[in-house]
XYZ file of C-alpha atoms in Angstrom:
563
model
C -121.475 -117.511 -34.665
C -117.735 -118.121 -34.330
C -115.703 -117.591 -37.495
C -114.357 -121.173 -37.336
C -117.920 -122.599 -37.449
C -119.205 -120.263 -40.116
C -120.582 -121.949 -43.210
C -120.453 -120.009 -46.476
C -122.876 -121.272 -49.087
C -122.566 -120.562 -52.784
C -119.883 -119.092 -55.031
C -117.792 -116.013 -54.220
C -116.692 -113.107 -56.412
C -113.728 -110.778 -55.843
C -113.429 -107.116 -56.788
C -110.299 -105.010 -57.252
C -111.230 -101.419 -56.381
C -108.308 -99.237 -57.460
C -109.052 -95.636 -56.486
C -107.123 -92.385 -56.399
C -106.273 -92.685 -52.699
C -106.107 -96.430 -52.158
C -106.383 -99.921 -53.605
C -108.671 -102.567 -52.134
C -109.630 -106.152 -52.824
C -113.032 -107.266 -51.554
C -114.769 -110.636 -51.694
C -118.567 -111.002 -51.810
C -120.977 -113.907 -51.564
C -122.591 -114.008 -55.028
C -125.938 -115.215 -53.666
C -126.394 -112.743 -50.814
C -124.075 -109.853 -51.810
C -122.573 -110.077 -48.317
C -119.054 -108.648 -47.966
C -116.900 -111.402 -46.448
C -113.418 -109.880 -46.276
C -111.217 -107.151 -47.711
C -107.792 -105.528 -47.513
C -106.786 -101.949 -48.289
C -103.473 -100.241 -49.118
C -103.089 -96.464 -49.386
C -101.531 -95.126 -52.589
C -99.091 -92.223 -52.617
C -99.748 -89.222 -54.804
C -96.790 -87.249 -56.115
C -96.862 -83.502 -56.770
C -93.611 -82.762 -58.665
C -94.797 -79.275 -59.666
C -97.741 -77.056 -58.868
C -100.846 -78.528 -60.513
C -99.115 -81.819 -61.367
C -100.471 -85.047 -59.842
C -98.786 -88.388 -60.527
C -98.726 -91.946 -59.228
C -96.288 -94.809 -59.714
C -97.943 -97.507 -61.905
C -95.709 -100.152 -60.338
C -96.818 -99.107 -56.848
C -100.431 -99.393 -58.004
C -99.770 -102.906 -59.293
C -97.914 -103.968 -56.125
C -100.846 -102.731 -54.059
C -103.238 -104.848 -56.134
C -101.194 -108.005 -55.571
C -100.809 -107.238 -51.855
C -104.531 -106.678 -51.397
C -105.408 -109.919 -53.217
C -102.935 -111.986 -51.182
C -103.853 -110.444 -47.809
C -107.595 -110.835 -48.426
C -107.104 -114.486 -49.371
C -105.131 -115.005 -46.148
C -107.980 -113.459 -44.137
C -110.530 -115.701 -45.868
C -108.438 -118.778 -45.083
C -108.317 -117.722 -41.415
C -112.134 -117.581 -41.527
C -112.185 -121.162 -42.882
C -113.508 -119.901 -46.213
C -112.202 -121.857 -49.204
C -110.706 -119.375 -51.684
C -111.261 -121.845 -54.526
C -114.905 -120.734 -54.276
C -113.856 -117.384 -55.810
C -115.188 -117.859 -59.333
C -114.497 -114.474 -60.897
C -112.804 -111.107 -60.357
C -114.062 -107.664 -61.326
C -112.030 -104.478 -61.699
C -113.154 -100.979 -60.738
C -110.751 -98.101 -61.219
C -110.070 -94.382 -61.047
C -110.969 -93.123 -64.510
C -109.032 -90.892 -66.972
C -105.714 -91.490 -65.171
C -103.245 -92.230 -67.974
C -100.531 -94.898 -68.116
C -98.125 -95.584 -70.999
C -95.858 -98.637 -70.783
C -93.420 -100.739 -72.810
C -95.045 -103.990 -73.915
C -91.658 -105.704 -74.390
C -90.343 -105.034 -70.881
C -93.609 -104.520 -68.992
C -92.173 -101.328 -67.489
C -94.047 -98.003 -67.308
C -92.491 -95.322 -69.504
C -93.612 -92.490 -67.200
C -95.570 -92.042 -63.999
C -99.352 -92.283 -64.289
C -100.812 -88.812 -64.889
C -103.777 -88.632 -62.505
C -107.186 -87.340 -63.610
C -106.794 -84.306 -61.296
C -103.587 -83.176 -63.022
C -103.538 -79.670 -64.542
C -100.271 -79.680 -66.539
C -102.213 -80.010 -69.801
C -103.958 -76.627 -69.515
C -101.652 -75.091 -72.136
C -102.139 -78.196 -74.312
C -105.899 -77.666 -74.128
C -105.575 -74.017 -75.085
C -103.328 -74.889 -78.022
C -105.861 -77.471 -79.231
C -108.725 -74.999 -78.801
C -107.048 -72.675 -81.304
C -107.601 -75.362 -83.954
C -111.336 -75.552 -83.244
C -113.829 -73.150 -84.894
C -114.696 -70.419 -82.407
C -112.455 -72.083 -79.783
C -115.568 -74.050 -78.794
C -114.609 -76.475 -76.004
C -117.871 -78.399 -76.655
C -117.038 -78.951 -80.345
C -116.639 -82.738 -79.907
C -119.348 -83.133 -77.274
C -121.908 -84.515 -79.754
C -119.751 -87.611 -80.329
C -117.817 -87.899 -77.026
C -120.234 -86.402 -74.486
C -117.290 -84.411 -73.088
C -115.893 -80.864 -73.301
C -112.241 -80.355 -74.181
C -110.617 -80.301 -70.746
C -107.495 -81.199 -68.778
C -109.643 -83.902 -67.139
C -109.691 -86.478 -69.945
C -107.040 -88.916 -71.163
C -106.511 -87.679 -74.737
C -104.815 -84.432 -73.689
C -102.667 -86.319 -71.176
C -101.452 -88.668 -73.932
C -100.796 -85.665 -76.155
C -98.701 -84.060 -73.398
C -96.692 -87.267 -72.937
C -96.004 -87.508 -76.671
C -94.930 -83.865 -76.734
C -92.732 -83.939 -73.643
C -91.338 -87.427 -72.957
C -88.677 -88.541 -75.421
C -88.702 -92.131 -74.139
C -92.395 -92.426 -74.996
C -91.963 -90.920 -78.471
C -89.133 -93.389 -79.123
C -91.217 -96.354 -77.899
C -94.156 -95.260 -80.071
C -91.943 -95.010 -83.167
C -90.667 -98.552 -82.513
C -94.152 -99.954 -81.872
C -93.386 -100.815 -78.227
C -95.760 -98.420 -76.446
C -99.163 -99.241 -74.980
C -101.654 -96.781 -73.522
C -104.327 -97.553 -71.002
C -106.333 -96.153 -68.174
C -105.642 -97.898 -64.852
C -108.023 -100.781 -65.638
C -106.044 -101.617 -68.801
C -102.727 -101.538 -66.915
C -104.087 -103.831 -64.194
C -105.770 -106.347 -66.541
C -102.748 -106.514 -68.885
C -100.441 -107.088 -65.918
C -102.617 -109.664 -64.145
C -103.215 -111.722 -67.300
C -99.554 -112.225 -68.137
C -98.060 -108.759 -68.830
C -95.265 -109.068 -71.418
C -96.001 -112.803 -71.627
C -99.367 -112.613 -73.365
C -101.183 -110.026 -71.238
C -104.580 -108.923 -72.554
C -104.609 -105.255 -73.656
C -108.229 -104.169 -73.259
C -110.557 -101.702 -71.605
C -114.316 -101.481 -71.229
C -116.781 -99.023 -72.736
C -117.154 -96.981 -69.524
C -113.434 -96.256 -69.275
C -113.052 -95.738 -73.026
C -115.807 -93.122 -72.898
C -113.611 -90.998 -70.585
C -110.659 -90.707 -72.938
C -112.172 -88.240 -75.473
C -111.047 -90.606 -78.242
C -114.180 -92.772 -78.112
C -117.426 -92.340 -80.028
C -120.194 -92.990 -77.507
C -122.706 -93.735 -80.299
C -120.717 -96.294 -82.311
C -118.908 -97.575 -79.181
C -115.611 -97.555 -81.076
C -112.397 -95.546 -81.126
C -112.991 -92.555 -83.375
C -110.488 -92.172 -86.229
C -111.115 -88.441 -86.624
C -110.616 -87.765 -82.920
C -107.345 -89.720 -82.919
C -106.228 -87.664 -85.930
C -107.178 -84.396 -84.222
C -105.140 -85.264 -81.115
C -102.479 -86.908 -83.327
C -102.524 -90.105 -81.267
C -101.644 -93.381 -83.074
C -104.532 -95.830 -82.791
C -102.037 -98.688 -82.334
C -101.491 -97.435 -78.761
C -105.117 -98.000 -77.777
C -106.538 -101.067 -76.018
C -109.344 -103.173 -77.488
C -112.741 -101.995 -76.216
C -114.892 -104.698 -74.610
C -118.154 -104.783 -72.701
C -118.235 -104.299 -68.918
C -119.133 -107.947 -68.288
C -117.275 -110.704 -70.152
C -114.210 -112.863 -69.610
C -111.132 -110.858 -70.618
C -108.503 -113.342 -69.454
C -107.306 -115.477 -66.540
C -105.227 -114.477 -63.524
C -101.567 -115.474 -63.860
C -98.871 -116.009 -61.240
C -96.564 -113.055 -60.570
C -93.234 -114.733 -59.618
C -91.468 -111.480 -58.687
C -94.105 -110.670 -56.062
C -94.753 -114.290 -55.037
C -98.415 -113.726 -55.800
C -100.581 -116.445 -57.245
C -103.399 -117.254 -54.829
C -106.082 -116.792 -57.483
C -104.198 -118.122 -60.505
C -106.627 -119.312 -63.178
C -109.600 -117.272 -61.934
C -111.227 -115.309 -64.778
C -111.193 -111.510 -64.772
C -114.679 -110.914 -66.129
C -115.901 -107.506 -64.993
C -114.550 -104.024 -65.655
C -116.164 -100.666 -64.894
C -114.881 -97.173 -64.217
C -115.434 -96.493 -60.523
C -118.467 -94.235 -60.925
C -120.195 -96.635 -63.301
C -119.426 -99.459 -60.871
C -121.098 -97.491 -58.063
C -124.175 -96.926 -60.268
C -124.425 -100.702 -60.799
C -123.704 -101.407 -57.115
C -126.517 -99.022 -56.125
C -128.704 -100.990 -58.582
C -129.647 -97.875 -60.553
C -130.776 -99.859 -63.584
C -133.872 -97.783 -64.396
C -134.106 -94.476 -66.268
C -133.986 -91.577 -63.815
C -132.282 -93.456 -60.978
C -129.230 -91.635 -59.648
C -126.409 -91.933 -57.104
C -123.732 -89.637 -55.721
C -120.325 -91.008 -54.732
C -118.162 -89.126 -52.219
C -114.534 -90.120 -52.746
C -111.474 -88.069 -53.658
C -113.893 -86.201 -55.905
C -117.669 -86.214 -55.967
C -119.627 -87.775 -58.834
C -123.373 -87.654 -59.425
C -124.635 -90.056 -62.120
C -128.178 -90.411 -63.424
C -129.159 -93.364 -65.615
C -130.689 -92.084 -68.887
C -131.303 -95.488 -70.491
C -130.239 -96.787 -73.895
C -129.911 -93.369 -75.568
C -127.299 -90.750 -74.679
C -128.726 -87.427 -73.451
C -126.599 -84.335 -74.062
C -126.555 -81.746 -71.289
C -127.326 -78.055 -71.699
C -126.123 -77.265 -68.176
C -122.479 -78.332 -67.959
C -122.895 -82.052 -67.277
C -121.095 -84.885 -69.073
C -122.683 -87.645 -71.128
C -120.987 -90.944 -70.435
C -121.454 -94.679 -70.963
C -122.929 -96.029 -67.727
C -122.382 -99.754 -68.427
C -122.721 -102.506 -71.019
C -123.370 -105.719 -69.136
C -122.491 -108.268 -71.810
C -121.143 -108.425 -75.358
C -124.596 -108.701 -76.909
C -126.491 -106.372 -74.580
C -127.091 -102.699 -75.392
C -125.105 -99.985 -73.651
C -126.804 -97.768 -71.082
C -125.859 -94.117 -70.682
C -125.728 -91.585 -67.869
C -125.550 -87.869 -67.256
C -122.715 -87.070 -64.884
C -121.811 -84.139 -62.698
C -118.123 -84.302 -61.753
C -116.559 -82.430 -58.825
C -112.759 -82.617 -58.587
C -112.301 -82.095 -54.847
C -114.457 -83.721 -52.161
C -112.650 -86.135 -49.827
C -109.404 -84.591 -51.071
C -110.235 -81.401 -49.164
C -110.264 -83.345 -45.888
C -106.941 -84.921 -46.790
C -105.632 -81.406 -47.543
C -106.676 -80.182 -44.091
C -104.724 -83.102 -42.618
C -101.615 -83.225 -44.808
C -101.158 -79.603 -45.896
C -102.611 -77.432 -43.123
C -102.040 -79.938 -40.328
C -105.144 -78.831 -38.406
C -106.123 -82.494 -37.872
C -104.091 -85.660 -37.440
C -106.735 -87.987 -38.896
C -109.532 -87.424 -41.396
C -112.031 -88.569 -38.762
C -111.151 -85.532 -36.621
C -112.753 -83.222 -39.184
C -116.222 -84.504 -38.275
C -115.515 -83.932 -34.574
C -114.247 -80.374 -35.155
C -117.259 -79.503 -37.312
C -119.692 -80.982 -34.781
C -118.262 -78.851 -31.962
C -119.352 -75.598 -33.662
C -122.222 -76.677 -35.940
C -121.618 -73.688 -38.242
C -118.952 -72.137 -40.465
C -119.740 -68.724 -38.905
C -119.914 -67.126 -42.353
C -116.718 -68.763 -43.610
C -116.898 -70.259 -47.123
C -114.367 -72.609 -48.704
C -114.136 -73.172 -52.473
C -111.622 -76.050 -52.892
C -110.834 -75.392 -56.563
C -107.368 -76.955 -56.257
C -107.656 -78.356 -59.796
C -109.892 -75.662 -61.221
C -113.665 -76.092 -61.255
C -115.281 -79.074 -62.947
C -119.065 -79.370 -63.513
C -120.996 -77.266 -64.184
C -118.364 -74.555 -64.861
C -115.413 -76.354 -66.515
C -113.181 -73.464 -65.506
C -109.515 -74.548 -65.243
C -108.363 -71.036 -64.257
C -110.178 -71.161 -60.897
C -108.198 -71.738 -57.695
C -109.161 -72.512 -54.120
C -110.197 -69.737 -51.750
C -111.377 -69.412 -48.153
C -113.364 -66.222 -47.599
C -115.556 -64.622 -44.945
C -112.813 -64.942 -42.307
C -112.982 -62.885 -39.113
C -110.928 -62.800 -35.904
C -113.511 -65.208 -34.489
C -112.859 -67.864 -37.167
C -110.949 -70.917 -35.964
C -110.045 -74.359 -37.278
C -113.466 -75.745 -36.324
C -115.197 -73.268 -38.624
C -112.785 -74.071 -41.449
C -113.443 -77.795 -40.966
C -117.185 -77.140 -41.092
C -116.771 -74.948 -44.203
C -114.784 -77.736 -45.901
C -117.637 -80.210 -45.352
C -120.179 -77.620 -46.452
C -118.161 -77.070 -49.651
C -118.641 -80.718 -50.623
C -122.380 -80.330 -50.112
C -122.631 -77.035 -52.016
C -120.767 -78.552 -54.971
C -123.212 -81.459 -54.963
C -126.107 -78.965 -54.901
C -124.695 -77.273 -58.014
C -124.498 -80.472 -60.045
C -127.863 -81.703 -58.750
C -129.499 -78.443 -59.874
C -127.951 -78.935 -63.322
C -129.110 -82.565 -63.374
C -132.685 -81.593 -62.486
C -132.729 -79.006 -65.284
C -131.416 -81.488 -67.858
C -133.717 -84.335 -66.803
C -136.801 -82.195 -66.210
C -137.886 -84.320 -63.233
C -136.248 -83.303 -59.925
C -134.870 -86.073 -57.738
C -136.968 -86.573 -54.616
C -134.088 -88.193 -52.712
C -130.349 -88.737 -53.213
C -128.724 -92.180 -52.979
C -125.144 -91.857 -51.745
C -122.043 -93.987 -51.296
C -118.274 -93.656 -50.916
C -115.839 -93.254 -48.056
C -117.050 -89.825 -46.917
C -120.589 -91.094 -46.255
C -119.408 -92.447 -42.888
C -119.318 -88.780 -41.786
C -122.783 -88.207 -40.311
C -122.295 -84.428 -40.092
C -121.617 -84.377 -43.842
C -124.690 -86.477 -44.627
C -126.969 -84.270 -42.523
C -125.467 -81.138 -44.063
C -126.106 -82.602 -47.509
C -129.779 -83.219 -46.740
C -130.096 -79.679 -45.329
C -128.465 -78.017 -48.344
C -130.385 -80.079 -50.931
C -133.699 -79.885 -49.049
C -134.335 -83.554 -49.907
C -133.607 -86.782 -47.992
C -130.194 -88.432 -48.371
C -130.230 -92.241 -48.405
C -127.095 -94.207 -47.516
C -126.874 -98.014 -47.898
C -125.810 -99.907 -44.790
C -123.137 -101.671 -46.897
C -121.211 -98.689 -48.324
C -118.875 -100.625 -50.652
C -121.112 -100.154 -53.665
C -118.266 -99.447 -56.124
C -116.608 -102.799 -55.460
C -120.023 -104.476 -55.338
C -120.822 -103.184 -58.838
C -117.565 -104.606 -60.227
C -118.265 -107.939 -58.513
C -121.813 -108.040 -59.918
C -120.529 -107.436 -63.468
C -117.859 -110.133 -63.069
C -120.215 -112.696 -61.543
C -122.893 -112.128 -64.202
C -120.515 -112.561 -67.180
C -121.181 -115.229 -69.765
C -119.108 -118.270 -68.862
C -119.230 -117.390 -65.151
C -122.928 -116.968 -64.429
C -122.864 -117.022 -60.623
C -124.573 -113.636 -60.071
C -128.057 -112.898 -61.364
C -128.870 -109.327 -62.400
C -132.577 -110.057 -62.864
C -134.502 -107.420 -60.857
C -136.362 -110.093 -58.876
C -133.106 -111.741 -57.798
C -131.312 -108.600 -56.566
C -130.856 -108.429 -52.808
C -132.805 -105.661 -51.068
C -130.484 -103.133 -49.433
C -131.090 -101.676 -45.984
C -130.425 -97.939 -45.742
C -129.904 -95.089 -43.308
C -131.944 -91.980 -44.097
C -131.089 -88.331 -43.361
C -133.989 -85.854 -43.510
C -133.552 -82.063 -43.967
C -133.578 -80.265 -40.601
C -133.347 -76.583 -41.607
C -135.867 -74.447 -43.451
C -135.414 -73.925 -47.227
C -134.883 -70.167 -46.792
C -131.751 -70.679 -44.683
C -130.491 -73.283 -47.136
C -130.980 -70.882 -50.067
C -129.227 -68.041 -48.214
C -126.147 -70.165 -47.518
C -126.117 -71.490 -51.070
C -126.279 -67.951 -52.495
C -123.259 -66.951 -50.376
C -121.405 -70.013 -51.638
C -122.148 -69.046 -55.270
C -120.717 -65.596 -54.537
C -117.526 -67.205 -53.261
C -117.296 -69.409 -56.373
C -117.316 -66.327 -58.608
C -114.397 -64.901 -56.635
C -112.358 -68.083 -57.244
C -112.497 -67.792 -61.031
C -109.953 -66.374 -63.511
C -107.198 -66.758 -60.953
C -104.580 -68.559 -63.024
C -103.451 -68.282 -66.651
C -102.635 -71.357 -68.726
C -98.951 -70.535 -69.001
C -97.656 -68.810 -65.847
C -94.573 -66.664 -66.167
C -91.394 -68.655 -65.612
C -88.080 -67.596 -64.145
C -86.238 -69.503 -66.862
C -85.762 -72.682 -64.847
C -89.287 -73.878 -65.439
C -90.415 -72.610 -62.041
C -92.909 -69.848 -61.534
C -91.715 -67.181 -59.100
C -93.576 -64.315 -57.473
C -90.611 -62.107 -58.393
C -91.253 -62.814 -62.103
C -93.892 -60.090 -61.773
C -92.045 -56.769 -61.314
C -94.916 -54.863 -59.664
C -95.606 -57.771 -57.305
C -91.905 -58.177 -56.586
C -91.534 -54.473 -55.783
C -94.612 -54.613 -53.588
C -93.298 -57.542 -51.575
C -89.771 -56.090 -51.240
C -91.130 -52.658 -50.198
C -93.458 -54.333 -47.688
C -90.525 -56.198 -46.163
C -88.509 -52.949 -45.912
C -91.423 -51.205 -44.174
C -91.800 -54.078 -41.690
C -88.083 -54.067 -40.869
C -88.116 -50.278 -40.579
C -91.142 -50.340 -38.278
C -89.469 -52.907 -36.055
C -86.281 -50.759 -35.903
C -88.195 -47.578 -34.970
C -90.162 -49.545 -32.376
C -86.852 -50.636 -30.828
C -85.628 -47.014 -30.610
C -88.758 -45.957 -28.756
C -88.399 -48.596 -26.028
């Protein structure tokens, strides 16, 4: 049917999906869950020092406005009335930390991204104050180990190192939020009455939140020495937080007056979008990182095998919270981006699938992409990336294949931990995220797990989950979450094609490589006095490198005499 003749029945719901790599705005039909239109803008990541990862909060906000406006333009071209958009949900990269001035609306520092490692020395300093330096000391109330990953240590670093933030805090001008809080505050008026809030799923990733009481924890804030006045109000994942306001500076106002009524951290949003509402249902999202979540119901389950306990969702002010066990992998899609941007062995991320398909094997090459240390189940910040098993035969195709295999091996590790914690092994894995378009990756995943991998035909489950929460909110009520009303999802299925013995052999080799990646980096590398770490700071290493250079030059000189 031609777009101009298309008839759209029923209300629509929009979803802002703000991820680590890009921002998107997507619009769904609330009755059929059909995706009608979307727009995407890539977000730059900044790496000012080794291990540091930042983003510009203002760039993030501009990308949100651009995506909303462009999507509305596309809908209008399709003869779809944008006044049918009845609600907006927000899904966001979690843990990423923003501090801004509530009087000017300006960020006081770049957003410190969840991957960032600058807080490793902060973590070690805090560990010294804990009995036995037990990184799991607060796990019983937060579900989390003390790690560079979570927001509390990022806030602590900002308070310790950024004078402008300390000054703003002392004057009562500073606000903290994860990316959802920054977006909602900005879209609902910013310095002119913006709503400073977050939802329970994002709050549970800060390490300042008690997952049992569902409130900010006074003792945790005292331990990290973070003023509670900085923190946003915690709300459910599905309620009206405020209304969209015009942004005069960006000439953006297409959806002015539409309620923002859904908010979920991206992995919780994907769990909702995959309709994992029953105990034991799980999904794995392949994005910048890789995140396996299993719904554990209305009671939090603490892991004995390196997994996190997190709030999965709370779909309404008066509904109980549901919890999940989570296995978090820092580097998944980011390894493909690294092959493109850092090594330059491909020009597009899509080329990686083609290179891997041409060889069908890593030829004994194993890649551990521990660029930000190792997350679950190890929680080892000292690890660093390695590629091992190289021979003269190894080429870029094998490295591309090994990079894809690494994503699958990491998933196998967290799935094994999940099965041990839950006691009932998963008999299939539901997947979503940008990397699932790579069929080689999906088949590899089935082969390495020895269970089927099931991919929905509509892969935008993260945005769908945010839209569902927004549309179901009290006062909106255009999206039913009753099990009988949920739209059945068609799926593509990948069955294992290798025998379990081969899978186990490859997995064992991978585990061997992981061990070699550990204990690579100390928390406080030696500095040359200018804040930069130099190889010549180590005298033995410096002498080795200088002597090696002398030998090479000498060998070249002697070779020239013999010609």
